[in-house]
Amino acid sequence: MDLKEHYESGLKAWEETCTDIPTHTDPNPACFSGDTTVTTWEQGVTPMKALKICDKILTNKEKQTYENVYSFGHYHQTQKADFLEIHTEDGLRLEVTGDHLIYVTGKASPVRASSIHAGDQLMPSGTTVTKISSTAKEGLYAPLTPSGTLLVNGDMIQASSYAAVMQDSNDEYAYFQDGTKFLSQHDGIHMFLSPYRIWCRAALWIGGASVCQSYNEQGLPDYVAFGIRILQWADQQTLS
């Protein structure tokens, strides 16, 4: 059995042990537009639509840290989606879906883009949001890095690799139904993706990257789609 077959067999067995978890996956996309840019080690400023697995992208400007893209949490070149356009005083324009997590000054963890308002300051640059509009485009991209973060649009805006999948009313933390605070949305997803992250990085090392660049009709890797189902199920649970 090769690496890909072993991965698929393990995922199938895992799913079969969780028959009470809903099969529905939220179809709402959560990612960047293809025109959002990152800085790669190899080519400099690069639009998301040209980014590839194994590309090294800048994740920490102060330390000049570059990390490999080991997979995409969402990758669909033709799917249409509505994006928020977050405009800043420096003339930047971030195109991102409402559930994607963005770092804002004064918050310990990244928040939903839909919760950001004019006057908020985006990390790490501290640039101030001046207005928020919307646009519709084709293409959805959410590159995954080992740290779970990346810098976009001139390295002025720090974003999570992830999107919130729990409680639309909450922008930063996940809570149980009884109101008990659990984890930040970002940390919870980062922890859940640990096995997938380790697997993909190992696969890249031994030349088996194809196991981490297969996507379903929605543009989601199987592991990510299954993870969304589990997190949505957990969102309905209580501690009592």
mmCIF file of C-alpha atoms in Angstrom:
data_model
loop_
_atom_site.group_PDB
_atom_site.id
_atom_site.type_symbol
_atom_site.label_atom_id
_atom_site.label_comp_id
_atom_site.label_asym_id
_atom_site.label_seq_id
_atom_site.Cartn_x
_atom_site.Cartn_y
_atom_site.Cartn_z
ATOM 1 C CA MET A 1 0.000 0.000 0.000
ATOM 2 C CA ASP A 2 1.506 3.373 -1.052
ATOM 3 C CA LEU A 3 1.404 6.602 0.971
ATOM 4 C CA LYS A 4 -1.758 7.960 -0.667
ATOM 5 C CA GLU A 5 -3.657 4.666 -0.276
ATOM 6 C CA HIS A 6 -2.599 4.464 3.390
ATOM 7 C CA TYR A 7 -3.845 8.001 4.019
ATOM 8 C CA GLU A 8 -7.201 7.402 2.293
ATOM 9 C CA SER A 9 -7.667 4.081 4.097
ATOM 10 C CA GLY A 10 -6.993 5.694 7.484
ATOM 11 C CA LEU A 11 -9.371 8.584 6.802
ATOM 12 C CA LYS A 12 -12.154 6.213 5.724
ATOM 13 C CA ALA A 13 -11.713 4.102 8.852
ATOM 14 C CA TRP A 14 -11.815 7.232 11.015
ATOM 15 C CA GLU A 15 -15.027 8.424 9.386
ATOM 16 C CA GLU A 16 -16.658 5.011 9.871
ATOM 17 C CA THR A 17 -16.060 5.238 13.629
ATOM 18 C CA CYS A 18 -17.891 8.573 13.783
ATOM 19 C CA THR A 19 -21.261 7.672 12.309
ATOM 20 C CA ASP A 20 -23.153 10.065 14.590
ATOM 21 C CA ILE A 21 -21.356 13.119 13.242
ATOM 22 C CA PRO A 22 -23.460 15.020 10.693
ATOM 23 C CA THR A 23 -22.469 14.562 7.069
ATOM 24 C CA HIS A 24 -23.321 18.133 6.122
ATOM 25 C CA THR A 25 -20.393 20.466 5.516
ATOM 26 C CA ASP A 26 -21.075 24.190 5.516
ATOM 27 C CA PRO A 27 -20.739 25.223 1.851
ATOM 28 C CA ASN A 28 -19.998 28.845 2.654
ATOM 29 C CA PRO A 29 -16.488 29.594 1.405
ATOM 30 C CA ALA A 30 -13.930 31.120 3.729
ATOM 31 C CA CYS A 31 -10.709 32.313 2.160
ATOM 32 C CA PHE A 32 -8.919 34.943 0.102
ATOM 33 C CA SER A 33 -9.505 36.078 -3.452
ATOM 34 C CA GLY A 34 -6.975 35.085 -6.090
ATOM 35 C CA ASP A 35 -5.756 38.690 -6.322
ATOM 36 C CA THR A 36 -4.664 38.814 -2.680
ATOM 37 C CA THR A 37 -0.866 38.781 -2.599
ATOM 38 C CA VAL A 38 1.802 37.119 -0.468
ATOM 39 C CA THR A 39 5.589 37.384 -0.581
ATOM 40 C CA THR A 40 7.348 34.197 -1.639
ATOM 41 C CA TRP A 41 11.008 33.369 -1.162
ATOM 42 C CA GLU A 42 11.377 32.415 -4.806
ATOM 43 C CA GLN A 43 9.377 35.050 -6.694
ATOM 44 C CA GLY A 44 8.652 37.933 -4.349
ATOM 45 C CA VAL A 45 5.135 39.365 -4.497
ATOM 46 C CA THR A 46 2.810 36.626 -5.773
ATOM 47 C CA PRO A 47 -1.002 36.536 -6.146
ATOM 48 C CA MET A 48 -2.820 33.704 -4.376
ATOM 49 C CA LYS A 49 -4.017 32.282 -7.692
ATOM 50 C CA ALA A 50 -0.397 31.626 -8.681
ATOM 51 C CA LEU A 51 0.656 30.116 -5.339
ATOM 52 C CA LYS A 52 1.640 26.441 -5.230
ATOM 53 C CA ILE A 53 2.209 23.815 -2.573
ATOM 54 C CA CYS A 54 5.878 23.884 -1.458
ATOM 55 C CA ASP A 55 6.207 27.633 -2.128
ATOM 56 C CA LYS A 56 7.816 29.440 0.804
ATOM 57 C CA ILE A 57 5.803 32.459 1.921
ATOM 58 C CA LEU A 58 6.617 35.194 4.421
ATOM 59 C CA THR A 59 4.852 34.679 7.761
ATOM 60 C CA ASN A 60 6.863 36.976 10.057
ATOM 61 C CA LYS A 61 8.280 40.203 8.622
ATOM 62 C CA GLU A 62 10.350 41.201 11.652
ATOM 63 C CA LYS A 63 12.154 37.855 11.789
ATOM 64 C CA GLN A 64 12.029 37.329 8.010
ATOM 65 C CA THR A 65 10.474 33.904 8.522
ATOM 66 C CA TYR A 66 9.368 32.008 5.430
ATOM 67 C CA GLU A 67 7.286 28.828 5.682
ATOM 68 C CA ASN A 68 6.293 26.212 3.126
ATOM 69 C CA VAL A 69 2.691 26.017 1.995
ATOM 70 C CA TYR A 70 1.967 22.368 2.815
ATOM 71 C CA SER A 71 -1.620 22.314 1.503
ATOM 72 C CA PHE A 72 -4.644 24.530 0.934
ATOM 73 C CA GLY A 73 -7.559 24.581 3.344
ATOM 74 C CA HIS A 74 -9.651 25.746 0.393
ATOM 75 C CA TYR A 75 -8.637 25.745 -3.260
ATOM 76 C CA HIS A 76 -11.106 26.355 -6.061
ATOM 77 C CA GLN A 77 -10.117 28.330 -9.144
ATOM 78 C CA THR A 78 -13.595 28.882 -10.590
ATOM 79 C CA GLN A 79 -16.038 28.969 -7.675
ATOM 80 C CA LYS A 80 -17.786 32.311 -7.337
ATOM 81 C CA ALA A 81 -17.934 33.953 -3.933
ATOM 82 C CA ASP A 82 -18.756 37.223 -2.222
ATOM 83 C CA PHE A 83 -15.750 38.910 -0.620
ATOM 84 C CA LEU A 84 -15.447 41.736 1.856
ATOM 85 C CA GLU A 85 -13.183 44.544 0.686
ATOM 86 C CA ILE A 86 -11.394 45.906 3.741
ATOM 87 C CA HIS A 87 -9.836 49.281 2.842
ATOM 88 C CA THR A 88 -7.092 50.899 4.929
ATOM 89 C CA GLU A 89 -5.555 54.347 5.297
ATOM 90 C CA ASP A 90 -2.469 53.143 3.407
ATOM 91 C CA GLY A 91 -4.492 52.348 0.302
ATOM 92 C CA LEU A 92 -4.508 48.603 0.925
ATOM 93 C CA ARG A 93 -7.539 46.546 -0.017
ATOM 94 C CA LEU A 94 -7.941 43.088 1.469
ATOM 95 C CA GLU A 95 -10.426 40.811 -0.310
ATOM 96 C CA VAL A 96 -11.491 38.080 2.080
ATOM 97 C CA THR A 97 -14.649 36.169 2.937
ATOM 98 C CA GLY A 98 -16.455 37.092 6.136
ATOM 99 C CA ASP A 99 -15.584 33.983 8.159
ATOM 100 C CA HIS A 100 -11.836 34.162 7.563
ATOM 101 C CA LEU A 101 -9.773 35.067 10.638
ATOM 102 C CA ILE A 102 -7.728 38.287 10.651
ATOM 103 C CA TYR A 103 -5.442 39.700 13.361
ATOM 104 C CA VAL A 104 -6.595 43.019 14.829
ATOM 105 C CA THR A 105 -4.754 45.236 17.307
ATOM 106 C CA GLY A 106 -6.022 44.732 20.853
ATOM 107 C CA LYS A 107 -7.248 41.169 20.312
ATOM 108 C CA ALA A 108 -5.331 38.162 21.622
ATOM 109 C CA SER A 109 -6.511 35.976 18.764
ATOM 110 C CA PRO A 110 -7.612 36.628 15.179
ATOM 111 C CA VAL A 111 -11.267 37.536 14.606
ATOM 112 C CA ARG A 112 -13.789 37.028 11.835
ATOM 113 C CA ALA A 113 -13.286 39.488 9.007
ATOM 114 C CA SER A 114 -17.023 40.233 9.203
ATOM 115 C CA SER A 115 -16.554 41.602 12.751
ATOM 116 C CA ILE A 116 -13.972 44.202 11.669
ATOM 117 C CA HIS A 117 -15.155 47.828 11.490
ATOM 118 C CA ALA A 118 -13.821 51.180 10.317
ATOM 119 C CA GLY A 119 -11.345 52.449 12.906
ATOM 120 C CA ASP A 120 -9.952 49.022 13.756
ATOM 121 C CA GLN A 121 -6.212 48.575 13.287
ATOM 122 C CA LEU A 122 -4.825 45.555 11.475
ATOM 123 C CA MET A 123 -1.685 43.775 12.627
ATOM 124 C CA PRO A 124 1.274 43.855 12.320
ATOM 125 C CA SER A 125 1.476 47.271 10.659
ATOM 126 C CA GLY A 126 -1.232 48.979 12.698
ATOM 127 C CA THR A 127 -2.830 50.321 9.526
ATOM 128 C CA THR A 128 -6.333 51.653 10.198
ATOM 129 C CA VAL A 129 -9.437 50.379 8.448
ATOM 130 C CA THR A 130 -11.232 53.241 6.705
ATOM 131 C CA LYS A 131 -14.188 51.486 5.098
ATOM 132 C CA ILE A 132 -15.564 48.065 4.201
ATOM 133 C CA SER A 133 -17.348 47.233 0.966
ATOM 134 C CA SER A 134 -17.969 44.045 -0.984
ATOM 135 C CA THR A 135 -17.264 42.450 -4.334
ATOM 136 C CA ALA A 136 -17.952 39.171 -6.145
ATOM 137 C CA LYS A 137 -15.158 37.204 -7.799
ATOM 138 C CA GLU A 138 -14.151 33.750 -8.973
ATOM 139 C CA GLY A 139 -11.524 31.781 -7.099
ATOM 140 C CA LEU A 140 -11.040 30.760 -3.456
ATOM 141 C CA TYR A 141 -7.655 30.226 -1.797
ATOM 142 C CA ALA A 142 -6.575 29.496 1.782
ATOM 143 C CA PRO A 143 -2.920 28.431 1.975
ATOM 144 C CA LEU A 144 -1.937 26.375 5.025
ATOM 145 C CA THR A 145 1.415 27.024 6.739
ATOM 146 C CA PRO A 146 3.038 25.227 9.713
ATOM 147 C CA SER A 147 2.379 28.212 12.005
ATOM 148 C CA GLY A 148 -1.159 28.633 10.704
ATOM 149 C CA THR A 149 -0.502 32.281 9.787
ATOM 150 C CA LEU A 150 0.608 34.348 6.805
ATOM 151 C CA LEU A 151 1.208 37.944 5.775
ATOM 152 C CA VAL A 152 -0.771 39.372 2.865
ATOM 153 C CA ASN A 153 -0.928 42.515 0.724
ATOM 154 C CA GLY A 154 2.528 44.011 1.037
ATOM 155 C CA ASP A 155 3.159 42.083 4.265
ATOM 156 C CA MET A 156 1.051 44.715 6.025
ATOM 157 C CA ILE A 157 -1.760 42.431 7.182
ATOM 158 C CA GLN A 158 -1.407 39.294 9.306
ATOM 159 C CA ALA A 159 -4.040 36.649 8.736
ATOM 160 C CA SER A 160 -4.774 33.184 9.990
ATOM 161 C CA SER A 161 -4.708 30.328 7.510
ATOM 162 C CA TYR A 162 -8.100 29.377 8.896
ATOM 163 C CA ALA A 163 -11.717 30.423 8.957
ATOM 164 C CA ALA A 164 -14.140 30.291 11.859
ATOM 165 C CA VAL A 165 -16.560 27.384 11.604
ATOM 166 C CA MET A 166 -18.271 27.719 15.003
ATOM 167 C CA GLN A 167 -20.946 30.158 16.225
ATOM 168 C CA ASP A 168 -21.656 32.892 13.743
ATOM 169 C CA SER A 169 -22.306 35.307 16.609
ATOM 170 C CA ASN A 170 -18.820 34.904 18.056
ATOM 171 C CA ASP A 171 -15.807 36.493 16.397
ATOM 172 C CA GLU A 172 -12.802 35.323 18.435
ATOM 173 C CA TYR A 173 -13.439 32.389 20.784
ATOM 174 C CA ALA A 174 -15.370 29.146 20.595
ATOM 175 C CA TYR A 175 -17.856 28.474 23.388
ATOM 176 C CA PHE A 176 -19.839 25.450 24.456
ATOM 177 C CA GLN A 177 -23.616 25.838 24.286
ATOM 178 C CA ASP A 178 -23.736 26.511 28.044
ATOM 179 C CA GLY A 179 -21.495 29.563 27.616
ATOM 180 C CA THR A 180 -18.205 28.024 28.743
ATOM 181 C CA LYS A 181 -15.242 29.508 26.854
ATOM 182 C CA PHE A 182 -13.237 26.807 25.120
ATOM 183 C CA LEU A 183 -10.456 27.962 22.784
ATOM 184 C CA SER A 184 -9.860 30.670 20.265
ATOM 185 C CA GLN A 185 -11.194 29.700 16.849
ATOM 186 C CA HIS A 186 -7.665 29.817 15.443
ATOM 187 C CA ASP A 187 -6.061 27.665 18.156
ATOM 188 C CA GLY A 188 -8.817 25.062 18.021
ATOM 189 C CA ILE A 189 -8.484 24.598 14.271
ATOM 190 C CA HIS A 190 -4.682 24.623 14.435
ATOM 191 C CA MET A 191 -4.748 21.831 17.015
ATOM 192 C CA PHE A 192 -7.251 19.796 15.039
ATOM 193 C CA LEU A 193 -5.135 20.073 11.878
ATOM 194 C CA SER A 194 -1.998 18.790 13.632
ATOM 195 C CA PRO A 195 -2.217 15.231 12.210
ATOM 196 C CA TYR A 196 -2.887 16.547 8.706
ATOM 197 C CA ARG A 197 -0.050 19.071 9.021
ATOM 198 C CA ILE A 198 2.434 16.409 10.166
ATOM 199 C CA TRP A 199 1.277 14.024 7.446
ATOM 200 C CA CYS A 200 1.541 16.577 4.645
ATOM 201 C CA ARG A 201 4.947 17.853 5.707
ATOM 202 C CA ALA A 202 6.233 14.279 5.847
ATOM 203 C CA ALA A 203 4.683 13.597 2.451
ATOM 204 C CA LEU A 204 6.414 16.655 0.983
ATOM 205 C CA TRP A 205 9.730 15.485 2.435
ATOM 206 C CA ILE A 206 9.551 12.052 0.784
ATOM 207 C CA GLY A 207 8.012 13.257 -2.453
ATOM 208 C CA GLY A 208 4.398 12.252 -1.833
ATOM 209 C CA ALA A 209 2.832 15.719 -1.938
ATOM 210 C CA SER A 210 -0.089 14.533 -4.065
ATOM 211 C CA VAL A 211 -1.842 13.192 -0.955
ATOM 212 C CA CYS A 212 -2.312 16.775 0.266
ATOM 213 C CA GLN A 213 -3.432 18.455 -2.934
ATOM 214 C CA SER A 214 -6.618 16.561 -3.674
ATOM 215 C CA TYR A 215 -9.854 18.503 -3.175
ATOM 216 C CA ASN A 216 -13.556 17.696 -3.265
ATOM 217 C CA GLU A 217 -16.140 19.535 -5.368
ATOM 218 C CA GLN A 218 -16.203 22.383 -2.864
ATOM 219 C CA GLY A 219 -12.423 22.754 -3.055
ATOM 220 C CA LEU A 220 -11.760 21.232 0.377
ATOM 221 C CA PRO A 221 -9.259 18.458 1.243
ATOM 222 C CA ASP A 222 -11.036 15.422 2.695
ATOM 223 C CA TYR A 223 -9.420 15.904 6.104
ATOM 224 C CA VAL A 224 -10.502 19.550 6.260
ATOM 225 C CA ALA A 225 -14.064 18.730 5.163
ATOM 226 C CA PHE A 226 -14.295 16.038 7.840
ATOM 227 C CA GLY A 227 -12.806 18.395 10.415
ATOM 228 C CA ILE A 228 -15.478 21.004 9.688
ATOM 229 C CA ARG A 229 -18.130 18.367 10.330
ATOM 230 C CA ILE A 230 -16.577 17.465 13.685
ATOM 231 C CA LEU A 231 -16.216 21.080 14.795
ATOM 232 C CA GLN A 232 -19.795 21.880 13.801
ATOM 233 C CA TRP A 233 -20.927 18.850 15.798
ATOM 234 C CA ALA A 234 -18.827 19.936 18.800
ATOM 235 C CA ASP A 235 -20.362 23.396 18.529
ATOM 236 C CA GLN A 236 -23.694 21.884 19.547
ATOM 237 C CA GLN A 237 -22.390 20.125 22.657
ATOM 238 C CA THR A 238 -22.509 21.193 26.307
ATOM 239 C CA LEU A 239 -20.372 20.272 29.316
ATOM 240 C CA SER A 240 -23.395 19.060 31.309
#
